[in-house]
Amino acid sequence: PEAITVGELANRMAERTSDVVKELMKMGMMVTQTETIDADTAELLIEEFGHKVVRVSDSDVEQVIEQAEDKASDLKPRAPIITIMGHVDHGKTSLLDAIRKTRVVAGEAGGITQHIGAYQVTTDNGSVLSFLDTPGHAAFTSMRSRGAHVTDIVVLVVAADDAVMPQTIEAINHAKAAKVPMIVAINKMDKPSANPDKVRTDLLQHEVIVEKMSGDVQDVEVSAATGAGLDKLLEAIALQAEILELKANPDRAAMGAVIEAQLDVGRGPVATVLVQNGTLRQGDIFVVGEQWGKVRALIDDKGDRVKEAGPSVPVEVLGLNGTPEAGDVLNVVDTEAQAREIADYRMKAAKDKRAAIGAATTLEQLMANA
Ligand code: GDP
Ligand code: MG
């Protein structure tokens, strides 16, 4: 649903299709009038044509529970949140698995890691990094369009034996649109046909200038297969994170984003939540999207029960009254009555909206305001 044909986009911007196709070509994408492009590419393109992009905002209720600004003195450093993106088969999943494994071998407690959609690792130098275990552009885009900004750093994986491909370009556009810094992981370096410099020169055409080409985007050669370069990649991420000076206030009611959620036969609705600010605790009452609940249990990425989860920590949350959607925002509130009222309001508002727009997609609403 997060896509639009080139022809339709040109139509909505009141621009000539041939001009739009030409602009896309400049961005390195060979597409015809009838082909679709994704929301982030469309957003960049709209800006290129000098139009304004207005993302669909949330209901009035959202404003009510929007968090008050933190005092600078209350802010403490937090771990960076990292999303891995890149072309299909370039090794996103393998890299996530390899990073998790090297760190487990390196002495992390827990042994076999339970899959909860995100995990944290500690580098040799002691930096903590949170990885979103949801590689793929669809997840990134859908979360962003739902208002959940859950990525501080994008690791762009490019296979050294394949170089820059269409989804590599898409990933670059996603990162640029979200204004998230990028680190390039040149993967599959163990392959005899690996040609990392081809990757570097290819990236130049998309205005990604890596350090080896005298730019300021860090590039690290890795192999998910052998584990080579992974520690260097983790240090590159930690360095980038340091520059960002990421902070949050652990001493407040929690807010976070749903990474994934499902209805579990034995445990009921379960959501993996990445806490973004504050600390989520057992017993907390919360509203999440159109659902609400009271935290019955929190389970960390090692499968252990924990009493609380602070900023940048992913946890599985039990105690929901319904199943939320990935990208939904969780807010802790004071009372059950309040949680119920907000959730009910949102459910009704969403129903009204669906009825009003019929089959229109989020992207189309976005474009309507362009
Ligand atoms: P994704 O689609 O980006 O998630 O890619 P996958 O992680 O599924 O990897 C695609 C294929 O490439 C699989 O067959 C992997 O085993 C292989 N692969 C991934 N990383 C490496 C690597 O560093 N070296 C080699 N030789 N193969 C790799
Ligand atoms: Mg994969």
PDB file of N, CA and C in Angstrom, residues 48-92:
ATOM      1  N   GLU A  48      11.960  17.426  -4.399  1.00  0.00           N
ATOM      2  CA  GLU A  48      12.797  17.800  -5.547  1.00  0.00           C
ATOM      3  C   GLU A  48      12.023  18.744  -6.470  1.00  0.00           C
ATOM      4  N   PHE A  49      10.726  18.533  -6.574  1.00  0.00           N
ATOM      5  CA  PHE A  49       9.897  19.363  -7.439  1.00  0.00           C
ATOM      6  C   PHE A  49       9.389  20.620  -6.711  1.00  0.00           C
ATOM      7  N   GLY A  50       9.858  20.794  -5.495  1.00  0.00           N
ATOM      8  CA  GLY A  50       9.512  22.009  -4.769  1.00  0.00           C
ATOM      9  C   GLY A  50       8.137  21.989  -4.129  1.00  0.00           C
ATOM     10  N   HIS A  51       7.555  20.802  -3.981  1.00  0.00           N
ATOM     11  CA  HIS A  51       6.267  20.720  -3.296  1.00  0.00           C
ATOM     12  C   HIS A  51       6.502  20.346  -1.841  1.00  0.00           C
ATOM     13  N   LYS A  52       5.489  20.568  -1.031  1.00  0.00           N
ATOM     14  CA  LYS A  52       5.606  20.253   0.383  1.00  0.00           C
ATOM     15  C   LYS A  52       4.927  18.915   0.644  1.00  0.00           C
ATOM     16  N   VAL A  53       5.553  18.110   1.489  1.00  0.00           N
ATOM     17  CA  VAL A  53       4.965  16.823   1.839  1.00  0.00           C
ATOM     18  C   VAL A  53       4.337  16.922   3.212  1.00  0.00           C
ATOM     19  N   VAL A  54       3.100  16.526   3.336  1.00  0.00           N
ATOM     20  CA  VAL A  54       2.447  16.520   4.638  1.00  0.00           C
ATOM     21  C   VAL A  54       2.053  15.085   4.966  1.00  0.00           C
ATOM     22  N   ARG A  55       2.731  14.531   5.936  1.00  0.00           N
ATOM     23  CA  ARG A  55       2.372  13.179   6.378  1.00  0.00           C
ATOM     24  C   ARG A  55       1.086  13.247   7.189  1.00  0.00           C
ATOM     25  N   VAL A  56       0.288  12.208   7.122  1.00  0.00           N
ATOM     26  CA  VAL A  56      -0.967  12.195   7.858  1.00  0.00           C
ATOM     27  C   VAL A  56      -0.677  12.206   9.348  1.00  0.00           C
ATOM     28  N   SER A  57      -1.269  13.152  10.055  1.00  0.00           N
ATOM     29  CA  SER A  57      -1.017  13.225  11.490  1.00  0.00           C
ATOM     30  C   SER A  57      -2.105  12.483  12.253  1.00  0.00           C
ATOM     31  N   ASP A  58      -1.882  12.300  13.534  1.00  0.00           N
ATOM     32  CA  ASP A  58      -2.806  11.497  14.324  1.00  0.00           C
ATOM     33  C   ASP A  58      -3.942  12.323  14.933  1.00  0.00           C
ATOM     34  N   SER A  59      -4.787  11.642  15.676  1.00  0.00           N
ATOM     35  CA  SER A  59      -5.991  12.274  16.215  1.00  0.00           C
ATOM     36  C   SER A  59      -5.677  13.298  17.310  1.00  0.00           C
ATOM     37  N   ASP A  60      -6.705  14.003  17.746  1.00  0.00           N
ATOM     38  CA  ASP A  60      -6.546  14.992  18.816  1.00  0.00           C
ATOM     39  C   ASP A  60      -6.054  14.362  20.114  1.00  0.00           C
ATOM     40  N   VAL A  61      -6.548  13.168  20.349  1.00  0.00           N
ATOM     41  CA  VAL A  61      -6.198  12.478  21.586  1.00  0.00           C
ATOM     42  C   VAL A  61      -4.689  12.296  21.690  1.00  0.00           C
ATOM     43  N   GLU A  62      -4.082  12.069  20.537  1.00  0.00           N
ATOM     44  CA  GLU A  62      -2.634  11.905  20.488  1.00  0.00           C
ATOM     45  C   GLU A  62      -1.939  13.107  21.135  1.00  0.00           C
ATOM     46  N   GLN A  63      -2.467  14.277  20.884  1.00  0.00           N
ATOM     47  CA  GLN A  63      -1.891  15.494  21.449  1.00  0.00           C
ATOM     48  C   GLN A  63      -1.957  15.477  22.975  1.00  0.00           C
ATOM     49  N   VAL A  64      -3.075  15.014  23.484  1.00  0.00           N
ATOM     50  CA  VAL A  64      -3.296  15.020  24.926  1.00  0.00           C
ATOM     51  C   VAL A  64      -2.205  14.254  25.666  1.00  0.00           C
ATOM     52  N   ILE A  65      -1.804  13.102  25.103  1.00  0.00           N
ATOM     53  CA  ILE A  65      -0.824  12.299  25.828  1.00  0.00           C
ATOM     54  C   ILE A  65       0.589  12.465  25.268  1.00  0.00           C
ATOM     55  N   GLU A  66       0.734  13.414  24.371  1.00  0.00           N
ATOM     56  CA  GLU A  66       2.081  13.727  23.898  1.00  0.00           C
ATOM     57  C   GLU A  66       2.906  14.167  25.098  1.00  0.00           C
ATOM     58  N   GLN A  67       4.128  13.655  25.189  1.00  0.00           N
ATOM     59  CA  GLN A  67       4.923  13.908  26.372  1.00  0.00           C
ATOM     60  C   GLN A  67       5.421  15.340  26.439  1.00  0.00           C
ATOM     61  N   ALA A  68       5.416  15.853  27.637  1.00  0.00           N
ATOM     62  CA  ALA A  68       6.015  17.170  27.853  1.00  0.00           C
ATOM     63  C   ALA A  68       7.514  17.051  27.635  1.00  0.00           C
ATOM     64  N   GLU A  69       8.124  18.130  27.221  1.00  0.00           N
ATOM     65  CA  GLU A  69       9.566  18.115  26.940  1.00  0.00           C
ATOM     66  C   GLU A  69      10.362  17.830  28.220  1.00  0.00           C
ATOM     67  N   ASP A  70      11.433  17.070  28.055  1.00  0.00           N
ATOM     68  CA  ASP A  70      12.292  16.785  29.205  1.00  0.00           C
ATOM     69  C   ASP A  70      13.245  17.939  29.463  1.00  0.00           C
ATOM     70  N   LYS A  71      13.569  18.139  30.734  1.00  0.00           N
ATOM     71  CA  LYS A  71      14.605  19.119  31.066  1.00  0.00           C
ATOM     72  C   LYS A  71      15.953  18.524  30.683  1.00  0.00           C
ATOM     73  N   ALA A  72      16.837  19.353  30.173  1.00  0.00           N
ATOM     74  CA  ALA A  72      18.151  18.870  29.730  1.00  0.00           C
ATOM     75  C   ALA A  72      18.867  18.127  30.853  1.00  0.00           C
ATOM     76  N   SER A  73      18.654  18.585  32.086  1.00  0.00           N
ATOM     77  CA  SER A  73      19.359  17.977  33.222  1.00  0.00           C
ATOM     78  C   SER A  73      18.820  16.577  33.549  1.00  0.00           C
ATOM     79  N   ASP A  74      17.629  16.236  33.028  1.00  0.00           N
ATOM     80  CA  ASP A  74      17.066  14.904  33.283  1.00  0.00           C
ATOM     81  C   ASP A  74      17.512  13.869  32.249  1.00  0.00           C
ATOM     82  N   LEU A  75      18.146  14.334  31.180  1.00  0.00           N
ATOM     83  CA  LEU A  75      18.496  13.436  30.081  1.00  0.00           C
ATOM     84  C   LEU A  75      19.777  12.648  30.368  1.00  0.00           C
ATOM     85  N   LYS A  76      19.714  11.350  30.058  1.00  0.00           N
ATOM     86  CA  LYS A  76      20.882  10.484  30.236  1.00  0.00           C
ATOM     87  C   LYS A  76      21.189   9.811  28.893  1.00  0.00           C
ATOM     88  N   PRO A  77      22.443   9.441  28.667  1.00  0.00           N
ATOM     89  CA  PRO A  77      22.784   8.768  27.401  1.00  0.00           C
ATOM     90  C   PRO A  77      21.967   7.484  27.223  1.00  0.00           C
ATOM     91  N   ARG A  78      21.621   7.180  25.979  1.00  0.00           N
ATOM     92  CA  ARG A  78      20.909   5.942  25.696  1.00  0.00           C
ATOM     93  C   ARG A  78      21.571   5.234  24.513  1.00  0.00           C
ATOM     94  N   ALA A  79      21.302   3.942  24.387  1.00  0.00           N
ATOM     95  CA  ALA A  79      21.882   3.151  23.296  1.00  0.00           C
ATOM     96  C   ALA A  79      21.268   3.560  21.956  1.00  0.00           C
ATOM     97  N   PRO A  80      22.047   3.493  20.870  1.00  0.00           N
ATOM     98  CA  PRO A  80      21.482   3.776  19.547  1.00  0.00           C
ATOM     99  C   PRO A  80      20.625   2.610  19.073  1.00  0.00           C
ATOM    100  N   ILE A  81      19.651   2.936  18.229  1.00  0.00           N
ATOM    101  CA  ILE A  81      18.789   1.904  17.646  1.00  0.00           C
ATOM    102  C   ILE A  81      19.145   1.788  16.163  1.00  0.00           C
ATOM    103  N   ILE A  82      19.452   0.577  15.764  1.00  0.00           N
ATOM    104  CA  ILE A  82      20.017   0.366  14.427  1.00  0.00           C
ATOM    105  C   ILE A  82      19.112  -0.520  13.578  1.00  0.00           C
ATOM    106  N   THR A  83      18.876  -0.091  12.347  1.00  0.00           N
ATOM    107  CA  THR A  83      18.134  -0.901  11.384  1.00  0.00           C
ATOM    108  C   THR A  83      19.061  -1.257  10.232  1.00  0.00           C
ATOM    109  N   ILE A  84      19.006  -2.513   9.827  1.00  0.00           N
ATOM    110  CA  ILE A  84      19.828  -2.970   8.708  1.00  0.00           C
ATOM    111  C   ILE A  84      18.986  -2.993   7.439  1.00  0.00           C
ATOM    112  N   MET A  85      19.461  -2.320   6.401  1.00  0.00           N
ATOM    113  CA  MET A  85      18.715  -2.282   5.145  1.00  0.00           C
ATOM    114  C   MET A  85      19.637  -2.635   3.985  1.00  0.00           C
ATOM    115  N   GLY A  86      19.033  -2.969   2.851  1.00  0.00           N
ATOM    116  CA  GLY A  86      19.822  -3.290   1.673  1.00  0.00           C
ATOM    117  C   GLY A  86      19.037  -4.161   0.718  1.00  0.00           C
ATOM    118  N   HIS A  87      19.664  -4.474  -0.414  1.00  0.00           N
ATOM    119  CA  HIS A  87      18.995  -5.261  -1.447  1.00  0.00           C
ATOM    120  C   HIS A  87      18.783  -6.704  -0.964  1.00  0.00           C
ATOM    121  N   VAL A  88      17.746  -7.320  -1.493  1.00  0.00           N
ATOM    122  CA  VAL A  88      17.447  -8.712  -1.146  1.00  0.00           C
ATOM    123  C   VAL A  88      18.667  -9.593  -1.454  1.00  0.00           C
ATOM    124  N   ASP A  89      18.941 -10.499  -0.541  1.00  0.00           N
ATOM    125  CA  ASP A  89      20.050 -11.463  -0.670  1.00  0.00           C
ATOM    126  C   ASP A  89      21.442 -10.851  -0.472  1.00  0.00           C
ATOM    127  N   HIS A  90      21.516  -9.606  -0.088  1.00  0.00           N
ATOM    128  CA  HIS A  90      22.839  -9.037   0.156  1.00  0.00           C
ATOM    129  C   HIS A  90      23.353  -9.376   1.557  1.00  0.00           C
ATOM    130  N   GLY A  91      22.454  -9.979   2.388  1.00  0.00           N
ATOM    131  CA  GLY A  91      22.927 -10.525   3.660  1.00  0.00           C
ATOM    132  C   GLY A  91      22.439  -9.827   4.919  1.00  0.00           C
ATOM    133  N   LYS A  92      21.267  -9.173   4.858  1.00  0.00           N
ATOM    134  CA  LYS A  92      20.736  -8.472   6.039  1.00  0.00           C
ATOM    135  C   LYS A  92      20.498  -9.436   7.191  1.00  0.00           C
TER     136      LYS A  92
END
